[in-house]
Coordinates of C-alpha atoms and ligand atoms in Angstrom, one line a residue:
M22 CA -52.2 -8.3 1.6
P23 CA -53.9 -9.7 4.6
I24 CA -57.4 -8.3 4.9
Y25 CA -59.5 -5.4 3.4
H26 CA -58.9 -2.3 5.4
Q27 CA -60.4 1.2 5.2
L28 CA -59.3 4.5 6.8
G29 CA -60.6 8.1 6.4
R30 CA -63.1 9.4 3.9
I31 CA -63.7 7.6 0.6
P32 CA -66.3 8.0 -2.1
R33 CA -69.3 5.6 -2.3
K34 CA -68.0 4.2 -5.7
R35 CA -64.5 3.9 -7.2
H36 CA -63.5 6.3 -9.9
V37 CA -66.2 9.0 -9.4
A38 CA -65.8 12.6 -8.6
F39 CA -64.8 12.9 -4.9
R40 CA -64.5 16.4 -3.6
Q41 CA -63.0 18.3 -0.8
P42 CA -65.0 20.8 1.2
D43 CA -63.8 23.7 -1.1
G44 CA -65.2 21.9 -4.1
S45 CA -61.9 20.7 -5.6
L46 CA -61.4 17.2 -6.6
C47 CA -59.5 14.6 -4.5
P48 CA -56.9 13.0 -6.8
E49 CA -57.3 9.2 -6.9
E50 CA -54.3 6.9 -6.9
L51 CA -54.1 3.2 -7.1
V52 CA -51.1 1.6 -5.2
G53 CA -50.5 -2.0 -5.7
N54 CA -48.2 -4.7 -7.2
K55 CA -48.2 -6.8 -10.4
G56 CA -49.7 -4.0 -12.4
F57 CA -53.5 -4.1 -11.9
S58 CA -53.6 -7.8 -11.0
G59 CA -52.0 -7.9 -7.6
P60 CA -53.3 -6.6 -4.3
S61 CA -53.9 -2.9 -4.3
S62 CA -55.5 0.1 -2.6
L63 CA -57.2 3.2 -3.8
L64 CA -55.9 6.4 -2.1
Y65 CA -57.6 9.8 -2.1
H66 CA -55.2 12.8 -1.9
L67 CA -55.5 16.5 -1.3
R68 CA -53.0 17.1 -4.2
L69 CA -51.6 15.2 -7.1
P70 CA -49.3 12.5 -6.0
T71 CA -47.3 13.1 -9.3
A72 CA -46.4 16.7 -8.4
V73 CA -42.6 16.3 -8.8
K74 CA -40.4 19.4 -8.6
S75 CA -37.1 17.8 -9.3
V76 CA -35.3 14.5 -9.5
R77 CA -31.6 13.7 -9.1
P78 CA -29.4 10.6 -8.6
F79 CA -28.7 10.3 -4.9
R80 CA -26.7 7.2 -4.1
D81 CA -25.5 3.9 -5.6
L82 CA -26.4 0.9 -3.3
S83 CA -24.2 -1.9 -4.8
W84 CA -22.8 -4.2 -2.2
D85 CA -19.5 -5.9 -1.9
A86 CA -19.7 -9.7 -1.5
E87 CA -16.8 -11.5 0.0
S88 CA -14.5 -13.3 -2.5
D89 CA -13.8 -16.4 -0.4
R90 CA -16.5 -19.0 -1.2
T91 CA -15.2 -21.8 1.0
L92 CA -18.1 -23.8 2.2
R93 CA -18.3 -23.7 6.0
H94 CA -20.8 -23.1 8.9
R95 CA -20.7 -19.4 9.8
H96 CA -21.4 -17.3 12.9
F97 CA -21.5 -13.6 12.9
R98 CA -21.8 -11.6 16.1
T99 CA -23.8 -8.4 15.2
T100 CA -24.1 -6.9 18.7
P101 CA -20.9 -4.8 18.3
L102 CA -22.1 -3.6 14.9
E103 CA -22.3 0.3 14.9
T104 CA -24.2 1.8 12.1
G105 CA -25.1 5.4 11.1
P106 CA -28.3 6.8 12.6
S107 CA -30.6 6.6 9.6
A108 CA -33.1 3.7 9.5
I109 CA -32.8 3.8 5.6
L110 CA -29.4 5.1 4.6
D111 CA -27.3 3.4 7.1
R112 CA -28.5 -0.3 6.7
V113 CA -25.5 -2.6 6.6
P114 CA -25.9 -5.5 4.3
L115 CA -24.8 -8.9 5.9
L116 CA -26.1 -11.8 3.8
F117 CA -27.7 -11.7 0.3
N118 CA -28.5 -13.4 -2.9
A119 CA -30.6 -12.4 -5.9
D120 CA -33.9 -13.2 -4.0
V121 CA -33.4 -11.7 -0.6
A122 CA -31.0 -9.7 1.6
L123 CA -30.5 -9.5 5.3
E124 CA -29.4 -6.1 6.6
M125 CA -29.1 -4.5 10.0
V126 CA -29.4 -0.9 11.2
R127 CA -29.4 0.8 14.6
P128 CA -31.5 4.0 13.9
D129 CA -30.9 6.9 16.3
K130 CA -32.1 9.9 14.3
E131 CA -35.3 10.5 12.4
D132 CA -34.8 11.0 8.7
D133 CA -35.7 14.3 7.1
F134 CA -36.9 12.5 4.0
F135 CA -39.6 10.0 3.0
Y136 CA -38.7 6.6 1.6
R137 CA -40.1 4.3 -1.0
N138 CA -38.6 1.0 -1.9
G139 CA -39.5 0.4 -5.5
Q140 CA -37.6 -2.8 -6.0
G141 CA -38.4 -5.0 -3.0
D142 CA -40.9 -5.8 -0.1
E143 CA -39.5 -5.4 3.3
I144 CA -39.8 -7.3 6.5
V145 CA -38.4 -5.2 9.3
F146 CA -37.9 -7.2 12.6
V147 CA -37.6 -4.7 15.5
T148 CA -35.3 -6.5 17.8
E149 CA -34.9 -3.4 20.1
G150 CA -36.7 -0.2 20.6
A151 CA -40.1 1.3 19.7
G152 CA -41.6 3.9 17.5
A153 CA -44.1 4.3 14.7
L154 CA -44.0 3.5 11.0
E155 CA -45.7 6.4 9.3
S156 CA -47.0 6.1 5.8
S157 CA -49.5 7.4 3.3
F158 CA -51.8 4.7 4.8
G159 CA -51.5 6.0 8.3
A160 CA -49.3 5.0 11.3
V161 CA -48.5 1.6 12.7
A162 CA -46.9 1.7 16.2
F163 CA -44.2 -0.8 16.7
R164 CA -42.2 -2.2 19.5
S165 CA -39.6 -4.8 20.2
G166 CA -40.5 -8.2 18.7
D167 CA -42.6 -6.8 15.9
Y168 CA -42.3 -7.7 12.3
L169 CA -43.2 -4.7 10.1
V170 CA -44.2 -5.8 6.6
I171 CA -43.8 -3.0 4.1
P172 CA -45.0 -3.9 0.6
R173 CA -43.0 -2.3 -2.2
G174 CA -44.1 1.2 -3.3
V175 CA -45.4 2.3 0.0
L176 CA -44.1 5.7 1.0
H177 CA -43.0 5.7 4.6
R178 CA -40.7 7.0 7.3
Y179 CA -39.9 6.1 10.9
R180 CA -40.6 7.9 14.1
L181 CA -38.4 6.8 16.9
T182 CA -39.6 6.9 20.5
T183 CA -37.7 4.3 22.6
R184 CA -34.0 4.0 22.2
P185 CA -31.8 2.2 21.6
L186 CA -33.3 0.7 18.3
R187 CA -32.1 -2.2 16.3
F188 CA -33.7 -3.4 13.0
L189 CA -33.1 -6.6 11.2
V190 CA -34.2 -5.9 7.7
I191 CA -35.3 -8.7 5.2
E192 CA -35.5 -7.2 1.7
S193 CA -37.3 -9.4 -0.8
R194 CA -37.3 -9.4 -4.6
G195 CA -40.7 -11.1 -4.7
D196 CA -43.8 -10.0 -2.7
V197 CA -43.9 -11.1 1.0
R198 CA -46.9 -13.3 1.8
M199 CA -48.4 -15.2 4.6
P200 CA -48.0 -19.0 3.8
K201 CA -50.7 -20.2 1.4
R202 CA -51.2 -23.3 3.5
Y203 CA -52.4 -21.2 6.4
R204 CA -55.3 -19.6 4.3
N205 CA -58.5 -21.0 2.9
D206 CA -59.7 -20.4 -0.7
H207 CA -61.1 -17.0 0.3
G208 CA -57.8 -15.9 1.8
Q209 CA -59.0 -16.1 5.4
L210 CA -56.4 -17.5 7.9
L211 CA -57.5 -21.0 8.8
E212 CA -58.3 -22.1 12.4
G213 CA -55.1 -24.2 12.4
A214 CA -52.8 -21.3 11.4
P215 CA -50.4 -20.1 14.1
Y216 CA -51.8 -16.6 13.9
S217 CA -55.1 -14.9 13.0
E218 CA -56.3 -11.7 11.5
R219 CA -56.7 -10.4 15.0
D220 CA -52.9 -10.5 15.4
L221 CA -52.3 -8.4 12.4
R222 CA -51.9 -4.6 13.2
R223 CA -53.1 -2.3 10.5
P224 CA -52.5 1.4 10.0
E225 CA -54.3 3.8 12.3
E226 CA -54.5 7.6 12.8
L227 CA -54.6 8.7 9.2
Q228 CA -53.5 12.4 9.1
A229 CA -53.8 14.4 5.8
H230 CA -51.0 16.9 5.8
D231 CA -52.1 20.0 4.0
E232 CA -48.6 21.6 3.4
V233 CA -46.9 22.8 0.3
G234 CA -43.1 23.3 0.0
D235 CA -40.2 21.1 -0.9
F236 CA -40.5 17.5 0.4
R237 CA -37.7 15.1 -0.2
V238 CA -38.5 11.4 -1.2
L239 CA -35.8 8.8 -1.7
V240 CA -36.8 6.1 -4.0
K241 CA -34.9 2.8 -4.3
T242 CA -34.9 1.0 -7.7
G243 CA -32.2 -0.9 -9.5
N244 CA -29.9 -0.8 -6.5
R245 CA -29.7 2.9 -6.4
L246 CA -31.5 5.7 -4.7
T247 CA -33.1 8.6 -6.6
E248 CA -34.1 11.9 -4.8
V249 CA -37.5 13.1 -5.7
V250 CA -38.5 16.6 -4.5
M251 CA -42.3 16.8 -4.1
A252 CA -44.2 20.0 -4.2
H253 CA -46.3 19.2 -1.2
H254 CA -46.3 16.9 1.9
P255 CA -46.6 13.4 0.4
F256 CA -48.8 12.2 3.4
D257 CA -51.8 14.0 2.1
V258 CA -54.3 11.1 2.0
V259 CA -57.8 11.8 3.3
G260 CA -58.9 8.2 3.0
W261 CA -58.1 4.9 1.3
D262 CA -59.3 1.4 1.1
G263 CA -58.0 -1.9 -0.2
Y264 CA -55.7 -4.8 0.6
Y265 CA -52.3 -3.1 0.0
Y266 CA -50.7 -1.3 3.1
P267 CA -48.0 -1.8 5.7
W268 CA -48.8 -3.9 8.8
A269 CA -47.3 -5.3 11.9
F270 CA -47.2 -8.6 13.5
S271 CA -45.5 -9.4 16.8
I272 CA -43.4 -12.5 17.1
H273 CA -44.9 -12.8 20.6
D274 CA -48.3 -13.3 18.9
F275 CA -47.1 -16.3 17.0
E276 CA -48.6 -19.4 18.5
P277 CA -45.9 -22.1 18.7
R278 CA -46.6 -25.7 17.9
V279 CA -45.6 -28.5 20.2
G280 CA -45.6 -32.3 19.5
R281 CA -45.1 -35.4 21.5
T282 CA -41.7 -35.6 19.7
H283 CA -39.8 -33.1 17.7
L284 CA -41.6 -31.1 15.1
P285 CA -39.6 -29.8 12.0
P286 CA -39.0 -26.1 11.4
P287 CA -41.8 -25.7 8.8
V288 CA -44.3 -25.6 11.8
H289 CA -42.7 -22.3 12.8
Q290 CA -43.1 -20.7 9.3
T291 CA -44.4 -17.1 9.4
F292 CA -43.9 -15.7 6.0
E293 CA -43.0 -16.8 2.5
G294 CA -41.4 -15.0 -0.3
D295 CA -39.9 -16.0 -3.7
G296 CA -37.0 -18.1 -2.9
F297 CA -37.2 -18.0 0.8
V298 CA -39.3 -18.5 4.0
V299 CA -39.2 -16.9 7.4
C300 CA -39.9 -18.8 10.6
S301 CA -40.3 -17.7 14.2
F302 CA -38.9 -19.7 17.1
C303 CA -40.8 -18.8 20.2
P304 CA -40.8 -19.7 23.9
R305 CA -42.8 -22.9 24.3
P306 CA -43.0 -26.1 26.3
Y307 CA -40.8 -28.9 25.0
D308 CA -42.0 -32.1 23.3
F309 CA -44.0 -34.1 25.9
D310 CA -43.1 -37.8 25.3
K311 CA -41.0 -39.0 28.3
D312 CA -38.3 -40.2 25.9
A313 CA -38.6 -37.3 23.5
V314 CA -35.4 -35.6 22.3
P315 CA -36.3 -31.9 22.1
A316 CA -33.1 -30.8 20.4
P317 CA -33.3 -31.3 16.6
Y318 CA -31.6 -34.1 14.8
S319 CA -28.7 -33.3 12.4
H320 CA -30.1 -32.5 9.0
S321 CA -28.7 -31.9 5.5
N322 CA -31.2 -29.3 4.2
I323 CA -29.8 -29.6 0.7
M324 CA -31.2 -26.8 -1.6
S325 CA -31.5 -24.5 1.3
D326 CA -29.2 -22.0 3.2
E327 CA -30.4 -21.7 6.8
V328 CA -29.9 -18.4 8.6
L329 CA -30.9 -17.8 12.2
Y330 CA -31.0 -14.5 14.1
Y331 CA -31.0 -15.0 17.8
A332 CA -33.3 -12.4 19.4
N333 CA -32.1 -13.6 22.8
A334 CA -29.1 -15.5 24.0
E335 CA -30.9 -18.9 24.3
F336 CA -31.4 -21.5 21.6
M337 CA -31.9 -25.2 22.3
S338 CA -29.3 -26.6 19.9
R339 CA -26.7 -24.0 20.0
K340 CA -23.9 -23.0 22.4
G341 CA -21.5 -20.0 22.1
I342 CA -24.2 -17.8 20.5
D343 CA -25.2 -14.4 22.0
Y344 CA -28.1 -12.1 21.6
G345 CA -27.6 -10.7 18.1
S346 CA -25.8 -13.6 16.8
I347 CA -26.5 -14.8 13.2
T348 CA -25.6 -18.3 12.1
L349 CA -25.5 -19.5 8.5
H350 CA -25.6 -23.2 7.9
P351 CA -25.2 -23.5 4.1
D352 CA -26.5 -25.9 1.6
G353 CA -24.2 -28.8 1.1
L354 CA -23.2 -29.5 4.7
P355 CA -25.2 -31.3 7.4
H356 CA -25.8 -29.3 10.6
G357 CA -27.3 -30.0 14.0
P358 CA -26.9 -29.6 17.7
Q359 CA -23.5 -29.0 19.1
P360 CA -21.8 -31.5 21.3
G361 CA -23.7 -32.0 24.6
R362 CA -26.9 -30.1 23.5
T363 CA -28.9 -33.1 22.6
E364 CA -28.3 -34.9 25.9
E365 CA -29.0 -31.7 27.8
S366 CA -32.3 -31.2 26.0
I367 CA -33.7 -34.6 27.2
G368 CA -36.1 -34.1 30.1
A369 CA -36.1 -30.3 29.8
T370 CA -39.7 -28.9 29.8
W371 CA -39.5 -25.5 28.4
T372 CA -37.5 -23.3 26.1
R373 CA -37.3 -19.5 26.2
E374 CA -35.7 -19.3 22.8
L375 CA -36.6 -16.4 20.5
A376 CA -35.2 -16.5 17.0
V377 CA -36.0 -15.5 13.5
M378 CA -35.0 -18.0 10.8
L379 CA -34.5 -17.2 7.1
D380 CA -34.2 -20.2 4.9
T381 CA -33.2 -19.4 1.3
F382 CA -33.4 -21.7 -1.7
R383 CA -30.4 -20.2 -3.4
P384 CA -27.0 -19.8 -1.8
L385 CA -26.2 -16.6 0.3
R386 CA -23.1 -14.6 0.1
A387 CA -21.7 -12.6 3.0
S388 CA -20.9 -8.9 2.7
R389 CA -17.6 -7.3 3.3
Q390 CA -19.1 -5.8 6.5
A391 CA -20.3 -9.2 7.7
L392 CA -16.7 -10.5 7.6
A393 CA -15.6 -8.2 10.4
L394 CA -18.3 -9.7 12.6
E395 CA -17.5 -13.4 11.9
D396 CA -16.5 -15.8 14.6
P397 CA -14.0 -18.0 12.8
A398 CA -14.0 -20.8 15.4
Y399 CA -17.7 -21.7 14.8
A400 CA -17.0 -23.8 11.7
L401 CA -15.1 -26.4 13.9
S402 CA -17.3 -26.1 17.0
W403 CA -18.8 -29.6 16.6
I404 CA -15.5 -31.1 17.5
G405 CA -14.5 -31.8 21.1
A406 CA -16.9 -34.3 22.5
P407 CA -17.1 -38.0 21.5
K408 CA -20.9 -38.2 21.9
A409 CA -23.9 -36.2 21.2
Ligands
FE2_12 FE1 -31.5 -26.5 10.6

């Protein structure tokens, strides 16, 4: 996790008796990944976090992949996608492999349960709307343009304040990290990194709920949900400290890099995971050499599937895309600007593009639901002009 953080009341030392005003002990809980070797936090509860009243299978989450594996460039228009109202239960899978999945949901109703993803870290890109991510660690307010990074095991729920909302969810088998090359040997973000610790928004407003009753928690493991009923409100933490917690980072706080001539996509990298990277393409001045070609050159990024989510309707090298479009340029085919876009880019001074890129190192498959959103003409959209 990014930086040490502390909220609420904690004892002077770890693993010592820590009492509530009535003299009872505050149960201590370690939440972290990779057993006791990864990043972790220590939480102090009002009641035992293990107080389970009942468990039952809730829902199978297996996804249907398309059967047609014909290699081609793909374009999916997600704007018309209607989903159910739950930020958790109504996520629609779009593209996925064994390392990472891309899902979309348009939450419109607050859930009456709490959620814990036990099998993956999540990056939730808030493409529209605002609200708060509530968790055992406190609340993180969010708004359009935020990436919410939710490490696995963090119990949470969403509060929705500004509608409509639209989330693009990246679910990762491995842990989500800030790129290692942005950090020094001590973990601090380097001066040359495109964001700093000041840009990371950590939980605030820790509220310890002192309530008993039946509280439903849905836990995702093994591509299925289990319903766990707790005997008390699960957000009963009076204090915690450590490196493991949910946090937010706004795409608008990413400091874009500009060169005299074109810089490659890795300069836009924002996160890394096992088998993928996430990059942010932000408004910025174009390359400043008088002969510079700001649009990218065609490239064959063998060993990588490249996905772009267009958070507005402008992108320097693409035409025919809308807000909410997703393009997939797969391993095995070169891709690049569409006819006319290279010439148009020469002499331009500024781009307003805003896009999230997911590059995966293993091939992605489209879901059954994604097929209904596909623009079949896209694969042949480089035909039609003799010159670039
Ligand atoms: Fe590319």
